[in-house]
Short mmCIF file of C-alpha atoms in Angstrom, two decimals:
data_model
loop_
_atom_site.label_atom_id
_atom_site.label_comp_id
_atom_site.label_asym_id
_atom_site.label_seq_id
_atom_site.Cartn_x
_atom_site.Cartn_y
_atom_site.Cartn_z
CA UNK A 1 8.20 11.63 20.33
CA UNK A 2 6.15 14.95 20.90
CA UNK A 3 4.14 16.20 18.03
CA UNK A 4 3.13 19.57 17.69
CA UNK A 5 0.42 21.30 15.65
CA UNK A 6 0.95 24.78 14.43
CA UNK A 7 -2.78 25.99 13.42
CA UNK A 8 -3.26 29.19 11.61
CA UNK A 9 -4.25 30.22 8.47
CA UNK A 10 -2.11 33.57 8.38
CA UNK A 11 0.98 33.91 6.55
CA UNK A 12 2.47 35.93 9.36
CA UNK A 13 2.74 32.68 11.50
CA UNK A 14 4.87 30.70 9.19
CA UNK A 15 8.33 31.87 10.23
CA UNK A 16 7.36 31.27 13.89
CA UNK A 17 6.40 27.85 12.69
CA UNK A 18 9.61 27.33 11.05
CA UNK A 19 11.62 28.79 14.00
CA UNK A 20 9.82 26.36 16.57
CA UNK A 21 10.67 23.43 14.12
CA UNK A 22 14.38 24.31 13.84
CA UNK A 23 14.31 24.55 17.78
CA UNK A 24 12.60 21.87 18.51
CA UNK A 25 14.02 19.44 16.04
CA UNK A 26 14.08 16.47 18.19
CA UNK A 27 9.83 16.67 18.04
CA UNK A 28 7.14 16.31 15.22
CA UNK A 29 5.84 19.67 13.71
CA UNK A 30 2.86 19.85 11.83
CA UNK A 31 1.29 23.34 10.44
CA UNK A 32 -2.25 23.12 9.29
CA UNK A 33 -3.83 26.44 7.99
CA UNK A 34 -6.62 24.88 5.71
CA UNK A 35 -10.21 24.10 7.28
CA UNK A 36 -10.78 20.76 5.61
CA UNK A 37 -7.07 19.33 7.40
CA UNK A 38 -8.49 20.60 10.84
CA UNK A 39 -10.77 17.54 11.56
CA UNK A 40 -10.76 14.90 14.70
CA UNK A 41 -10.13 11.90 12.13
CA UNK A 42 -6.93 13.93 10.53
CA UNK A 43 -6.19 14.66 14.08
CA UNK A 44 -6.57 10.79 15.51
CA UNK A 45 -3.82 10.08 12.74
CA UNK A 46 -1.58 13.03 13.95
CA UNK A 47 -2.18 11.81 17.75
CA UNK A 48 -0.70 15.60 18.67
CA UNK A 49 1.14 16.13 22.43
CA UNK A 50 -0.41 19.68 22.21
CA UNK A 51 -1.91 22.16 19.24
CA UNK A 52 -0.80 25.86 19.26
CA UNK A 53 -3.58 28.17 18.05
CA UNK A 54 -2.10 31.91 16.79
CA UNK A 55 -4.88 32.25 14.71
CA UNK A 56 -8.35 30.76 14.09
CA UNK A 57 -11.33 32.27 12.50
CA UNK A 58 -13.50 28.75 12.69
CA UNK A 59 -15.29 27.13 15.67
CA UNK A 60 -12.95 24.25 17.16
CA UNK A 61 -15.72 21.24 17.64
CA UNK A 62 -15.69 19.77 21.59
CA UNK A 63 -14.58 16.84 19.95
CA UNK A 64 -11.50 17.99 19.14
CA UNK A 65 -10.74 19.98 22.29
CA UNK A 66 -11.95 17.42 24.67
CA UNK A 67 -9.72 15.15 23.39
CA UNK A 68 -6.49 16.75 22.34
CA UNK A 69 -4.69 19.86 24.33
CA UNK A 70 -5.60 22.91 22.11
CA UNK A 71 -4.24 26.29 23.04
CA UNK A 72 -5.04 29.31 21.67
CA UNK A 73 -3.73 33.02 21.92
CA UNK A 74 -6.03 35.58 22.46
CA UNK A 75 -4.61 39.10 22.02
CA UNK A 76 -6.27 40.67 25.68
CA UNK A 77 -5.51 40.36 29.00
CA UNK A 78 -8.51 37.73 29.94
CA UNK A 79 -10.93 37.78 31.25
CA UNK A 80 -10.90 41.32 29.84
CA UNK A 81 -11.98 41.42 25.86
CA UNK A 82 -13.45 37.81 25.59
CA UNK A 83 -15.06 37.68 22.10
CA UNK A 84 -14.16 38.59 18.57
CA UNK A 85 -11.87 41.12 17.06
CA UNK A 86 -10.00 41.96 19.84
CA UNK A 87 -7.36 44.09 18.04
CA UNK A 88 -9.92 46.28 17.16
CA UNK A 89 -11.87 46.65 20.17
CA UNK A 90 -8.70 47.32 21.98
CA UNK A 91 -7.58 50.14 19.42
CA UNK A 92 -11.78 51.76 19.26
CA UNK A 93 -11.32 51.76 23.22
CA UNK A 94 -8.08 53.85 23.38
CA UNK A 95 -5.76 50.92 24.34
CA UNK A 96 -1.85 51.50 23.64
CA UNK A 97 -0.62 48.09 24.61
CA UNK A 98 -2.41 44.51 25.90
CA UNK A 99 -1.35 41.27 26.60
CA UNK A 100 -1.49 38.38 24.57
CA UNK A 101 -2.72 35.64 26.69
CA UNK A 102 -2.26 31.70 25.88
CA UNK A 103 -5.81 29.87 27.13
CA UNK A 104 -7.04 26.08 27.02
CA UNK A 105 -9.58 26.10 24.18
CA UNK A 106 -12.56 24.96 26.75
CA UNK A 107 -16.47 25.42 26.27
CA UNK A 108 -17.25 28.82 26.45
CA UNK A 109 -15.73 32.24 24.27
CA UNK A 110 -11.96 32.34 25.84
CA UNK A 111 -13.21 31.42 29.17
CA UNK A 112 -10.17 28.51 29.01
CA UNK A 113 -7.35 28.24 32.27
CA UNK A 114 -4.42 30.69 31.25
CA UNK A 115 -1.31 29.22 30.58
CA UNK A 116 0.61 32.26 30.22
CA UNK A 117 0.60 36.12 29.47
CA UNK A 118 3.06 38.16 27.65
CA UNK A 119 2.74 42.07 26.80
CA UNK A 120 2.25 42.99 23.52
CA UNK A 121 2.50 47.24 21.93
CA UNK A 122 -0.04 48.31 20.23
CA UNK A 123 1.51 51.00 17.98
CA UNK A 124 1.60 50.41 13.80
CA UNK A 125 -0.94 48.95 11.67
CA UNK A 126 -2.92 46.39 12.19
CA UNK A 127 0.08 43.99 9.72
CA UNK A 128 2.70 45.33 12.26
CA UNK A 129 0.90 44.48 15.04
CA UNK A 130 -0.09 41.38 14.04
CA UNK A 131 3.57 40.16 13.15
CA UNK A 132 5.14 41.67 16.51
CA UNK A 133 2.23 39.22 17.92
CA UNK A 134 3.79 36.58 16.41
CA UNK A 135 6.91 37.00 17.70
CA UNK A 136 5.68 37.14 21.49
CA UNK A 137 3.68 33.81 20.34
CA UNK A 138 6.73 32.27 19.30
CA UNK A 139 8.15 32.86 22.91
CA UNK A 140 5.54 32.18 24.45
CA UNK A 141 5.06 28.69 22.87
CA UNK A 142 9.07 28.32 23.86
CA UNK A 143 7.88 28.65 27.94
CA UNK A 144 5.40 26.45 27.26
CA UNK A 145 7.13 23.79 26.07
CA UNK A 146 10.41 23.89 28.08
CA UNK A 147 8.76 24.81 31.57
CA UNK A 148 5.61 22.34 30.87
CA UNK A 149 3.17 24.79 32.06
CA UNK A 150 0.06 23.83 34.14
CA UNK A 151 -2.97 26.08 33.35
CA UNK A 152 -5.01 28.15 36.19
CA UNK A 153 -7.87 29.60 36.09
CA UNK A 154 -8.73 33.52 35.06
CA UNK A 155 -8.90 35.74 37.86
CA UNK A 156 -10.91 38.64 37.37
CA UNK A 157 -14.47 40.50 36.11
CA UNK A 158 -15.20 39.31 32.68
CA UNK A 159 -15.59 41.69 30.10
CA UNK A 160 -17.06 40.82 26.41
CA UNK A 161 -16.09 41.99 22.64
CA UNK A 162 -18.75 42.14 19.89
CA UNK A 163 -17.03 40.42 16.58
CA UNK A 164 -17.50 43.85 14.25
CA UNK A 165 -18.99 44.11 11.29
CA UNK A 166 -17.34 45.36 7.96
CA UNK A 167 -19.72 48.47 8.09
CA UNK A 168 -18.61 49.32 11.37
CA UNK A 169 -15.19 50.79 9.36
CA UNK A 170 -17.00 53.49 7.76
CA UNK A 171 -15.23 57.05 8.75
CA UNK A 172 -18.41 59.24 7.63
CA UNK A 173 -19.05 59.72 12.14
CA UNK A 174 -15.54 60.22 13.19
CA UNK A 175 -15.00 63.82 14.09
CA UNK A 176 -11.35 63.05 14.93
CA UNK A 177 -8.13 62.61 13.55
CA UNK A 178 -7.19 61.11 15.93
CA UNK A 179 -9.92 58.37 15.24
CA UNK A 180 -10.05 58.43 11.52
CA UNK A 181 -6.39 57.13 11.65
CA UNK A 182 -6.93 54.24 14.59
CA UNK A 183 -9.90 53.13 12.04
CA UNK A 184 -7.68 53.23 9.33
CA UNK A 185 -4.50 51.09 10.56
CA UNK A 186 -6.40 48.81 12.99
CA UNK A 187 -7.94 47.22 9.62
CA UNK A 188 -4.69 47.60 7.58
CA UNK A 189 -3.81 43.90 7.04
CA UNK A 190 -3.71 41.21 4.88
CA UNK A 191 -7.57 39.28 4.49
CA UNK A 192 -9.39 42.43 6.77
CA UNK A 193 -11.75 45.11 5.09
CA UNK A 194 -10.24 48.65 5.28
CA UNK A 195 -11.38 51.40 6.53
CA UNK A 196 -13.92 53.25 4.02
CA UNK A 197 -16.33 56.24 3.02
CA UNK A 198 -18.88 56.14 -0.07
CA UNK A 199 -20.82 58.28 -2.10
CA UNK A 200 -23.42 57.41 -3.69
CA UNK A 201 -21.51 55.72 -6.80
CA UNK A 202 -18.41 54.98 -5.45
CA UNK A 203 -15.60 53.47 -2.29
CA UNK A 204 -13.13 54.63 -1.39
CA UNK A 205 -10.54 52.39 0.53
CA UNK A 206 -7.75 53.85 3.24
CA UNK A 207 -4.63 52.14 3.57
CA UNK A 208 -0.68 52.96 5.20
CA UNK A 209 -1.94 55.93 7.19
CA UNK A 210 0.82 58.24 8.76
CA UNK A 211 -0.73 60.80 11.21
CA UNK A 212 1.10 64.28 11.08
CA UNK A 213 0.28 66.22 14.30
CA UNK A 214 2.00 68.99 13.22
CA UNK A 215 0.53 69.67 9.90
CA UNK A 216 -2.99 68.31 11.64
CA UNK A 217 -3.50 65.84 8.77
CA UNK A 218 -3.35 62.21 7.67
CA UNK A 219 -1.43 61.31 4.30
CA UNK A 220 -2.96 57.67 3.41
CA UNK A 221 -2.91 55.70 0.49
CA UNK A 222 -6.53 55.15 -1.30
CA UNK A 223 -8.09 52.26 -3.40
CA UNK A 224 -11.44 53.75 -5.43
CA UNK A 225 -14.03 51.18 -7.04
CA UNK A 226 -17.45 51.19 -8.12
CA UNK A 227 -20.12 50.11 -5.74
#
């Protein structure tokens, strides 16, 4: 029997998990999303056919992917935007759309063999985007599985993403609205720091931006605490 690991700690991959179950019935699915499950003596147990990887904010140790078939989904079109916080970058550079592509976790930042590509829109907040990305992972795990795909090797000039920094979301530079409202939805998700300005006492937080080209303004919702 195939067994299948499901690893992500985001709540917006749990219905993909439960969809792949249901349509894969006749194999073993497993979703780990805590740190301390994700180890190569759990994973000995488990003995998985392959591990999907939507999401992953940790370091996967060479022990694990040198000895079981982890794949993870990067959300660029390698070997363009290797690195962290790719939704971001994408958004600060002015991209509309990207593709979501599925790599063999190898040595290296997402220098893996591509399994597969699938387009993904970059339009909403950072939430929307992120669930719509679950949705092309979901298919994409589907052609995976049913077509038994062989990984190749990325074709192309490599080009890097810095991981940013929570102070890299302050709005006190933009000059744009433009800007100010990318900044503000590209962080407007569930465990990511929003977009922000200070004053000397205080933060304020921005949150469900709507950009009104007409009226040249942005109507957001705001969150104020004390330094």
């Amino acid at each position: 029997m195939n067994r299948f690991i499901v690893l992500s700690e985001k709540k917006w991959h749990e219905e993909a998990f439960f969809n792949l179950k249901k349509e894969f019935s006749e194999a073993n699915w497993i979703h780990i999303f805590k740190k301390e499950d994700f180890n190569y003596e759990n994973l000995q147990l488990i003995n998985p056919t392959k591990i999907f990887i939507p999401h992953w904010s940790y370091i996967i140790p060479s022990e694990i992917y040198d000895n079981f078939d982890c794949i993870v989904f990067h959300m660029t079109d390698l070997p363009y935007g290797r690195g962290g916080s790719p939704l971001q970058n994408l958004i600060v550079r002015g991209h509309k759309s990207t593709k979501i592509s599925a790599i063999k976790v190898q040595k290296g930042i997402d220098t893996g063999d591509i399994y597969i590509k699938d387009e993904l829109s970059l339009i909403g907040s950072a939430q929307d985007i992120f669930k719509r990305s679950s949705e092309v992972v979901y298919v994409m795990i589907e052609k995976i599985i049913k077509n038994n795909i062989i990984p190749i090797p990325q074709v192309g000039e490599a080009v890097e993403f810095k991981r940013r920094k929570p102070e890299e979301s302050n709005l006190e530079f933009l000059e744009s609205l433009e800007n100010v409202f990318d900044y503000i939805r590209m962080l407007d998700a569930d465990g990511y720091p929003n977009a922000f300005l200070e004053t000397e006492f205080l933060k304020f937080e921005f949150f469900n931006a709507e950009l009104d080209n007409k009226q040249k303004s942005i109507d957001a919702h705001v969150r104020i605490s004390k330094k």
